Coordinates of C-alpha atoms in Angstrom, one line a residue:
X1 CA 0.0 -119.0 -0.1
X2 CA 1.3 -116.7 -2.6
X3 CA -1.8 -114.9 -4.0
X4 CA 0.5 -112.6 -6.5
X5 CA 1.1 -115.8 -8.6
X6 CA -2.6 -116.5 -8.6
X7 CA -3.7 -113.1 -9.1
X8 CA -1.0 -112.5 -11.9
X9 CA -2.2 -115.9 -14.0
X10 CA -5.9 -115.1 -13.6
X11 CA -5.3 -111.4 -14.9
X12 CA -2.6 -112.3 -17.5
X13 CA -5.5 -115.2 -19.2
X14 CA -8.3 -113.9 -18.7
X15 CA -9.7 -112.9 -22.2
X16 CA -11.5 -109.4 -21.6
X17 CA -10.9 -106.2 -20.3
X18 CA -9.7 -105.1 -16.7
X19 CA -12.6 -104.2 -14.8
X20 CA -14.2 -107.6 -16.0
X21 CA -11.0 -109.5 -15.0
X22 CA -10.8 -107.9 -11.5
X23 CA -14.5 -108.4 -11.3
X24 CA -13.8 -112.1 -12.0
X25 CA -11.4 -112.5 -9.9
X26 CA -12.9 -111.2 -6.8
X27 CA -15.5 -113.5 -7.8
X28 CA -13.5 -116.5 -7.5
X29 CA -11.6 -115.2 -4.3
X30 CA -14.7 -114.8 -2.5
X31 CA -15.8 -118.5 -3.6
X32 CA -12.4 -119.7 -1.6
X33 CA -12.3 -122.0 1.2
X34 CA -9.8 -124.1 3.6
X35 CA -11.3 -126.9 2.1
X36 CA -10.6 -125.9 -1.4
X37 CA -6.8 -125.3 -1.0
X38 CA -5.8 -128.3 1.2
X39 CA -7.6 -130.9 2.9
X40 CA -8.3 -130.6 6.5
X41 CA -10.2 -133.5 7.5
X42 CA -9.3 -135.2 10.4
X43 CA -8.4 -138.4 9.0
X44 CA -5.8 -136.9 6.4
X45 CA -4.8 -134.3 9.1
X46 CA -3.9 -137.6 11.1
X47 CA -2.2 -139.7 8.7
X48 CA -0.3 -136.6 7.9
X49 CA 1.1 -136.4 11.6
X50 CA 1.6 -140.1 11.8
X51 CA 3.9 -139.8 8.6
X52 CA 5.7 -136.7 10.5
X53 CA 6.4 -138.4 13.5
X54 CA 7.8 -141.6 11.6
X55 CA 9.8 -139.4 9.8
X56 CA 11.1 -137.6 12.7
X57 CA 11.5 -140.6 14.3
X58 CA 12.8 -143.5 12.0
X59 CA 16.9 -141.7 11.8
X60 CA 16.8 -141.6 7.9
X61 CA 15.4 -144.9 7.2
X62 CA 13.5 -145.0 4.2
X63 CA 11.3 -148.3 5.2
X64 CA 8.2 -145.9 5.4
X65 CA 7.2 -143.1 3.8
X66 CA 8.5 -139.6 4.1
X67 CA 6.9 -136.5 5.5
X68 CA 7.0 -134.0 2.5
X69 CA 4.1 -131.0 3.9
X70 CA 2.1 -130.6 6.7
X71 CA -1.1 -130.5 4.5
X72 CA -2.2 -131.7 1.1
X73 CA -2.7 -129.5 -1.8
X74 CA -4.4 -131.4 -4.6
X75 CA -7.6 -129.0 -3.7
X76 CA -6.0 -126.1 -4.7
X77 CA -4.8 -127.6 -7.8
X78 CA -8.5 -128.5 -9.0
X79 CA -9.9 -125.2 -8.2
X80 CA -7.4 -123.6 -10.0
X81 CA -7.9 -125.9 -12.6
X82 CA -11.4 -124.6 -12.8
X83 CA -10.9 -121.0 -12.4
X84 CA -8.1 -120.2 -15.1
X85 CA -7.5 -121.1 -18.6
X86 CA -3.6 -120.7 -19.0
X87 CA -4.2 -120.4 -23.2
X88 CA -5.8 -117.2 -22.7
X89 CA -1.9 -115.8 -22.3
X90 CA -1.2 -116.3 -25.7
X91 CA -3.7 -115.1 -27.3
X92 CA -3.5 -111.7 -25.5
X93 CA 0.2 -112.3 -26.3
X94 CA -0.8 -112.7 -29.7
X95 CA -3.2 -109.9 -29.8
X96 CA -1.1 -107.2 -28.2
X97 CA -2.9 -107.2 -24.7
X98 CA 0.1 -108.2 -22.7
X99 CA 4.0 -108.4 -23.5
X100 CA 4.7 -111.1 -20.8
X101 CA 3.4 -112.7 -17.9
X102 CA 5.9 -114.5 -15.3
X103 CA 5.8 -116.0 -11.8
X104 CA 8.9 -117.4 -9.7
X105 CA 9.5 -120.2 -7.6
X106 CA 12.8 -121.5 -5.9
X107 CA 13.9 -124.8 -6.8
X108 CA 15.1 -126.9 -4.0
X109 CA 17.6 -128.8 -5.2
X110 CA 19.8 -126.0 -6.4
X111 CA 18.9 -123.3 -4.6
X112 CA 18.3 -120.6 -7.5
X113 CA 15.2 -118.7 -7.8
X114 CA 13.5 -119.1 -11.0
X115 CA 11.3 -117.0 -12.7
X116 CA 9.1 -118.7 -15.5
X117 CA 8.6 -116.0 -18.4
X118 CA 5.9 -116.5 -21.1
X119 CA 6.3 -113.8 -23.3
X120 CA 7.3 -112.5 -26.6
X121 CA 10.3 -114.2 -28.1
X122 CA 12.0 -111.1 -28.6
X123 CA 12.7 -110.7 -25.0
X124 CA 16.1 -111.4 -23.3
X125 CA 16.1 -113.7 -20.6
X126 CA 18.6 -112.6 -17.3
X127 CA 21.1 -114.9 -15.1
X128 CA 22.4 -114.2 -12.3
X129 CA 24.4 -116.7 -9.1
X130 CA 21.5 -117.0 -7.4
X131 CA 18.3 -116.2 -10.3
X132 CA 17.5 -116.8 -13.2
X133 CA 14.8 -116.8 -15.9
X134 CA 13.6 -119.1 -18.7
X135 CA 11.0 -119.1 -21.4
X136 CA 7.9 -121.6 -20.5
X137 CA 4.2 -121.3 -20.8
X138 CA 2.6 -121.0 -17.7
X139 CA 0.2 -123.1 -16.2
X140 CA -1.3 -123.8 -12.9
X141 CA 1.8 -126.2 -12.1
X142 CA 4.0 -123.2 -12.2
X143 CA 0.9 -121.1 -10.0
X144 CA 1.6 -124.5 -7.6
X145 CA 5.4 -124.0 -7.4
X146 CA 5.3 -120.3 -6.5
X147 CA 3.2 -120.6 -3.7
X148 CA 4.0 -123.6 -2.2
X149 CA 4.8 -122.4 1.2
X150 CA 7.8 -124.6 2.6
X151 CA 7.2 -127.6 4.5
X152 CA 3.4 -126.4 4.6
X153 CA 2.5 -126.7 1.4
X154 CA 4.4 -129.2 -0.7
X155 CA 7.0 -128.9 -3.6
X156 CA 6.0 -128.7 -7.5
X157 CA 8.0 -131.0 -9.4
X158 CA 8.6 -129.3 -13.2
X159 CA 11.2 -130.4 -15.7
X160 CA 12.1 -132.9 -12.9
X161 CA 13.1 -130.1 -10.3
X162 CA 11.3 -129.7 -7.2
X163 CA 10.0 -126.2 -6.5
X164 CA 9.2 -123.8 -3.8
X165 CA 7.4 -120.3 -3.2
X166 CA 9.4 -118.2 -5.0
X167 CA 10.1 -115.8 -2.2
X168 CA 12.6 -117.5 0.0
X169 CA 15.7 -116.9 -1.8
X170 CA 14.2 -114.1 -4.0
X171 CA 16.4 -111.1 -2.4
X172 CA 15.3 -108.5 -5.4
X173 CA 11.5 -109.3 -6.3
X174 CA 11.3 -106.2 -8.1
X175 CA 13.5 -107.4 -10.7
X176 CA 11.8 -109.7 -12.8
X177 CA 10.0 -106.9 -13.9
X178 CA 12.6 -104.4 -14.4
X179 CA 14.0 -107.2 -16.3
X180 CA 11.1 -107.2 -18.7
X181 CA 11.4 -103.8 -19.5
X182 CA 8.9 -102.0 -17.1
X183 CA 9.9 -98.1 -16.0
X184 CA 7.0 -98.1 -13.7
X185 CA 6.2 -100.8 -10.9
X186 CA 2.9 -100.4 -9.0
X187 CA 3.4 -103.1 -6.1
X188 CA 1.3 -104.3 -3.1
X189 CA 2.7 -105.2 0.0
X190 CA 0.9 -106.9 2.4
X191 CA 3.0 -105.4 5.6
X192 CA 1.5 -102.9 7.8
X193 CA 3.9 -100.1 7.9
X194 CA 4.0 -99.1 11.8
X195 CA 5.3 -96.4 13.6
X196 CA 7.8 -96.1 15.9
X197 CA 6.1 -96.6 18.5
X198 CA 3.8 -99.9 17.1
X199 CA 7.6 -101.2 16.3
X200 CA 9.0 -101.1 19.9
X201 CA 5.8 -102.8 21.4
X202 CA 5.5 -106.5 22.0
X203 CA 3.0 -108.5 20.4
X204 CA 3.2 -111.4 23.2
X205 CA 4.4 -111.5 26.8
X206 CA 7.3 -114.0 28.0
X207 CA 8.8 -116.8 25.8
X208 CA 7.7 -117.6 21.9
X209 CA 5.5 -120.1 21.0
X210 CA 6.3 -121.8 17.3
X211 CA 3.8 -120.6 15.8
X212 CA 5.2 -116.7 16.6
X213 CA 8.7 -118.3 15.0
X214 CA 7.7 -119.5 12.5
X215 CA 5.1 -116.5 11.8
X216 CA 8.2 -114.3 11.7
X217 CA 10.1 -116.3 10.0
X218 CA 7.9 -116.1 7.4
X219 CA 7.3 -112.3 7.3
X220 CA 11.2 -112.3 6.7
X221 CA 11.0 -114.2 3.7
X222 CA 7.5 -113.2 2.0
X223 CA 7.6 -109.3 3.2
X224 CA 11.2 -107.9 3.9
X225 CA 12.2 -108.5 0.3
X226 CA 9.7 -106.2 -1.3
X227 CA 10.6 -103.4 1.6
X228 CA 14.6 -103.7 1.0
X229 CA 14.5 -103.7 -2.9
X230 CA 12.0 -100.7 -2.8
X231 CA 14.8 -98.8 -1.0
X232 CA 17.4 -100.3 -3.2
X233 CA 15.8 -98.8 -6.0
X234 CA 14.9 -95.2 -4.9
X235 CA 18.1 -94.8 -3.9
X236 CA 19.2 -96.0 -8.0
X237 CA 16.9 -93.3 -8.5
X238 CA 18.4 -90.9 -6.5
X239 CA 21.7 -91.9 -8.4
X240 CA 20.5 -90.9 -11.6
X241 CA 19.2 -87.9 -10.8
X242 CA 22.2 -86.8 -9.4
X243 CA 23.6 -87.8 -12.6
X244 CA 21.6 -85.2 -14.3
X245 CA 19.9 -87.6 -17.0
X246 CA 18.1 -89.6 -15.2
X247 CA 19.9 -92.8 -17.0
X248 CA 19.3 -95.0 -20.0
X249 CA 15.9 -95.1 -21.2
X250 CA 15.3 -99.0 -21.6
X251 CA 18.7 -99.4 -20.8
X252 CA 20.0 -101.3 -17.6
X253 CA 20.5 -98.2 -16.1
X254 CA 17.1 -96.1 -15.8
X255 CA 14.9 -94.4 -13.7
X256 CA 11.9 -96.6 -12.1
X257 CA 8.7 -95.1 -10.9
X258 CA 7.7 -96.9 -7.8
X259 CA 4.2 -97.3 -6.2
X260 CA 4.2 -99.3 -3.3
X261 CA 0.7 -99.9 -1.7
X262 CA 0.1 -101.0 1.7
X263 CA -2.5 -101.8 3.9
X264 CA -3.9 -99.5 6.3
X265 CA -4.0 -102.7 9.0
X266 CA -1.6 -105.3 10.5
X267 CA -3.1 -108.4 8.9
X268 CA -1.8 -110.6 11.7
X269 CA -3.8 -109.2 14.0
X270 CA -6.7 -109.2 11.3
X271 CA -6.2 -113.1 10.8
X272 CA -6.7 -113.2 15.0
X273 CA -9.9 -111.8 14.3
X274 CA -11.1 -114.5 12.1
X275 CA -9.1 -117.2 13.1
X276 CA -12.1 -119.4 15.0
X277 CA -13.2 -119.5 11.4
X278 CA -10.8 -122.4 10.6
X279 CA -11.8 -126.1 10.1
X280 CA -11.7 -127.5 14.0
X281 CA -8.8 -129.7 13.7
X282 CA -6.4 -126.9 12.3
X283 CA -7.8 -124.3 14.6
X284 CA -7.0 -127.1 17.2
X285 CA -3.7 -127.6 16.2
X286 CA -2.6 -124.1 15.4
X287 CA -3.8 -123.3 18.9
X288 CA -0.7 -126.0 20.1
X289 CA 1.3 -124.1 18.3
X290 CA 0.5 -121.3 20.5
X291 CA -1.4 -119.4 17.9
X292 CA -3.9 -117.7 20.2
X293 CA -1.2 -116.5 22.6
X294 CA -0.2 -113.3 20.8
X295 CA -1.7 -110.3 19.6
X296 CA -1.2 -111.3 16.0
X297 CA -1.5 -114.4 14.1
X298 CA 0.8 -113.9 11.2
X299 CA 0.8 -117.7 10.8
X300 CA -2.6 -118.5 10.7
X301 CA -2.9 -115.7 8.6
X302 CA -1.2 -118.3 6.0
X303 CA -3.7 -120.7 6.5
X304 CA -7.0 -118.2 6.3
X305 CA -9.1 -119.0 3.4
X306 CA -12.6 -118.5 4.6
X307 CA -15.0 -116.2 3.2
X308 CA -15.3 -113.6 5.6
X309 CA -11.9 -113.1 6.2
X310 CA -11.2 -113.2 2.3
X311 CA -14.2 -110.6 2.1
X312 CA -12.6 -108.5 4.8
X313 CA -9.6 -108.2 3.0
X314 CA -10.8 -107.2 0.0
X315 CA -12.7 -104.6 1.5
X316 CA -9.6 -103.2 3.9
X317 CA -8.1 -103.4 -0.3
X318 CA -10.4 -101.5 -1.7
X319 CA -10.5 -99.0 0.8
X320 CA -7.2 -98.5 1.4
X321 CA -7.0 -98.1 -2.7
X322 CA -9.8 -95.2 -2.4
X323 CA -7.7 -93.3 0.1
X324 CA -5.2 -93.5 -1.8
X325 CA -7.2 -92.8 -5.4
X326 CA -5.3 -89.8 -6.2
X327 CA -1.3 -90.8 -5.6
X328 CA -2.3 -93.9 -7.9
X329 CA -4.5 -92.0 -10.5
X330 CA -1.2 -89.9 -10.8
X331 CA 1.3 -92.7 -11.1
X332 CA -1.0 -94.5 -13.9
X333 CA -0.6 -91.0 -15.7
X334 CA -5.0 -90.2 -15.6
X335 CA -4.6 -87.5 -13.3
X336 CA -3.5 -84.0 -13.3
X337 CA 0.5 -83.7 -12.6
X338 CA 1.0 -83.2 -9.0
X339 CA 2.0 -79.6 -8.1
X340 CA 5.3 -78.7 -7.0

């Protein structure tokens, strides 16, 4: 699920200042369960595979109904529902709190990656082949279409297009805000940076399991991204300098501070910690999958919602931002310059 777009609604409504929005939101995050973002309950975890195995098996016929997710997220829709009042965006629009909030999904039927901009009118919207942006007023639909998790989690319709997480054709997810006019970017990425070493070490013996595919497969789209733009741009930055201006100031052309935050853990292997914590039948079925056999679970860690893994992660956050207090007081300009 993609927590940015939750996280980024949440902060860009909520009418108050940040500490109390953060507070807020940790509050919310920490009230989070399986059961609140799709429904695990035997009976629609079994309907749900009896659909899937129709569909698999019927050879197109449309008699029955079609599979369309492995699990159903109305849940998640009513507790975000609860939690966020969309209309608080434009009044701190109004009120000079925020310039612009946006969140992206990836429609299915054409393939482009959208990004959903609520903002002042003043601000140009972008197109490119494969992205493009448009002026909307978010809600928790649009929250739904960016982190609808394909095949997991099911599609968004909007403006009669069917949508997707916004990651999987999203090759530059730092551009939306460059886009917007942002010359600094303080990102979070949720890959463990390893070593050399770590890299070149298997994380299961003999042949793959699906849920190690898939698990992978979804690391490449939700976490390579954000690690192949971030070079793209420091090496923009590099250019510039060796310009000798440093570029356009709000220009298309312009130097980009970058802070990209990481954590200090691999969170598949923090999800295998927790994992016994999901509801029976998904633990029972992610365990078919072949979750259990490695020494990660990247793709349960897409399915984790319980409390103390939710907690955990918060507090591997929080600690990883301490240790890293004084690079971030210094990019947010409330620190002394760093020395040269």
């Amino acid at each position: 699920m993609s927590a940015g777009a939750i996280n980024a609604l949440h902060l860009a409504a909520f009418r108050g200042n940040l500490e109390e929005a953060t507070a807020d939101l940790e509050g919310q995050w920490r009230s989070l369960t399986t059961q609140q973002v799709f429904r695990s309950d035997p009976l629609t975890v079994l309907r749900t595979g009896i659909v899937w195995g129709y569909t698999l098996l019927s050879g197109g016929s449309r008699l029955g109904p079609r599979a369309r997710s492995l699990v159903d997220t109305e849940p998640l829709r009513r507790f975000l529902r609860r939690a966020v009042d969309p209309r608080g965006i434009e009044e701190n629009i109004r009120d000079g709190v925020l310039r612009a909030a946006a969140v992206s999904a990836t429609s299915y039927q054409t393939g482009q990656t959208i990004t959903f901009v609520h903002g002042d009118p003043s601000m140009a919207m972008w197109e490119r082949p494969h992205r493009r942006a448009v002026r909307d007023r978010l809600t928790v639909q649009h929250v739904m279409a960016s982190s609808a998790l394909p095949l997991v989690f099911p599609a968004e319709r909007l403006d009669g297009h069917f949508y997707g997480d916004g990651s999987i054709r999203q090759s530059a997810p730092l551009a939306p805000a460059v886009h917007l006019g942002a010359d600094r970017i303080l990102a979070v990425s949720a890959r463990y940076a390893r070593n050399t070493e770590e890299a070149r070490h298997p994380v299961i013996e003999g042949y793959p399991p699906p849920a190690q595919v898939v698990g992978l497969l979804f690391n490449s789209i939700f976490l390579d991204t954000l690690d192949a733009d971030s070079v793209r741009l420091d090496r923009m930055n590099h250019l510039l300098e060796r310009c000798g201006d440093g570029g356009d100031p709000g220009g298309a052309f312009r130097r980009i501070e970058l802070l990209l935050l990481r954590p200090s853990r691999d969170l598949g292997s923090l999800a295998s910690e927790y994992a016994d914590r999901l509801p029976r039948i998904i633990r029972y079925l992610a365990g078919g999958l072949g979750s259990r056999e490695g020494r990660t679970a990247d793709f349960v860690s897409y399915l984790l919602f319980e409390e103390a893994y939710l907690t955990r992660l918060m507090e591997l956050g929080e600690e990883d931002a301490e240790a890293q207090w004084d690079r971030i007081q210094r990019f947010l300009g409330w620190g002394p310059p760093q020395s040269t």
